[in-house]
Amino acid sequence: MSRKYFNFNNEQDLIPVDVDEDGKVTINVDGTDAEFDSAEDFAENYAVARNVLPENLKNWTLIEDGDQISFVLEAGTA
């Protein structure tokens, strides 16, 4: 299992998460572990909890760089 840090939409906070060898993500919230099938599954659930509408998730992208996982809104063009 490795420790990684999740960033939502380039906010200042980094949230520590554990990623196992199968890609499952575990996060501890108030002493309780929550497990997700993948970093993308965790990121989408986190975004919905932050009021991103599920139908708008297609406009977000997951970026993994070293020990950081970022879920960011893609830049739009007019």
C-alpha positions in Angstrom: 0.0 0.0 0.0 1.3 3.5 -0.8 0.4 6.9 0.5 -0.8 9.4 -2.0 -2.3 12.9 -1.8 -5.5 13.9 -3.5 -6.1 17.4 -4.7 -9.6 18.6 -5.8 -9.6 21.2 -8.6 -6.3 22.8 -7.7 -7.4 23.8 -4.2 -4.8 24.3 -1.5 -5.6 21.2 0.5 -4.1 17.8 -0.1 -6.0 14.8 1.3 -4.0 11.7 2.2 -5.3 8.5 0.7 -3.9 5.0 0.6 -3.7 3.1 -2.7 -3.1 -0.6 -2.7 -1.5 -2.7 -5.3 -4.8 -3.4 -7.0 -5.5 0.4 -7.3 -8.2 0.4 -4.5 -8.2 3.7 -2.6 -8.8 3.9 1.2 -9.4 7.1 3.0 -9.9 7.6 6.7 -12.6 10.0 7.8 -13.2 10.6 11.5 -11.7 7.2 12.4 -13.7 5.3 9.8 -12.2 3.9 6.6 -14.0 4.3 3.3 -12.8 2.2 0.4 -13.2 2.9 -3.3 -12.5 0.6 -6.3 -10.1 3.1 -8.0 -8.7 6.6 -7.8 -11.3 7.7 -10.4 -14.1 6.2 -8.4 -12.9 8.1 -5.3 -12.5 11.3 -7.2 -16.0 11.2 -8.7 -17.6 10.4 -5.4 -15.6 13.3 -3.8 -16.7 15.7 -6.6 -20.4 14.7 -6.2 -20.1 15.3 -2.5 -18.7 18.8 -3.4 -21.9 19.5 -5.4 -20.6 18.6 -8.9 -23.6 17.2 -10.8 -23.0 13.6 -11.9 -23.8 14.6 -15.5 -21.0 17.1 -15.4 -18.3 14.6 -14.4 -17.4 14.2 -18.1 -15.9 17.7 -17.9 -13.4 16.6 -15.2 -10.1 14.7 -15.6 -8.0 12.7 -13.3 -4.3 13.4 -13.3 -1.8 11.2 -11.4 1.7 12.5 -11.0 4.0 10.8 -8.6 2.4 10.7 -5.2 -0.3 13.2 -6.1 -3.7 12.5 -7.6 -5.6 15.5 -8.9 -9.2 15.8 -10.1 -9.6 19.0 -12.1 -12.1 20.7 -14.3 -11.0 20.6 -17.9 -10.4 24.0 -19.6 -13.2 24.9 -21.9 -13.0 26.6 -25.2 -15.5 29.1 -26.6 
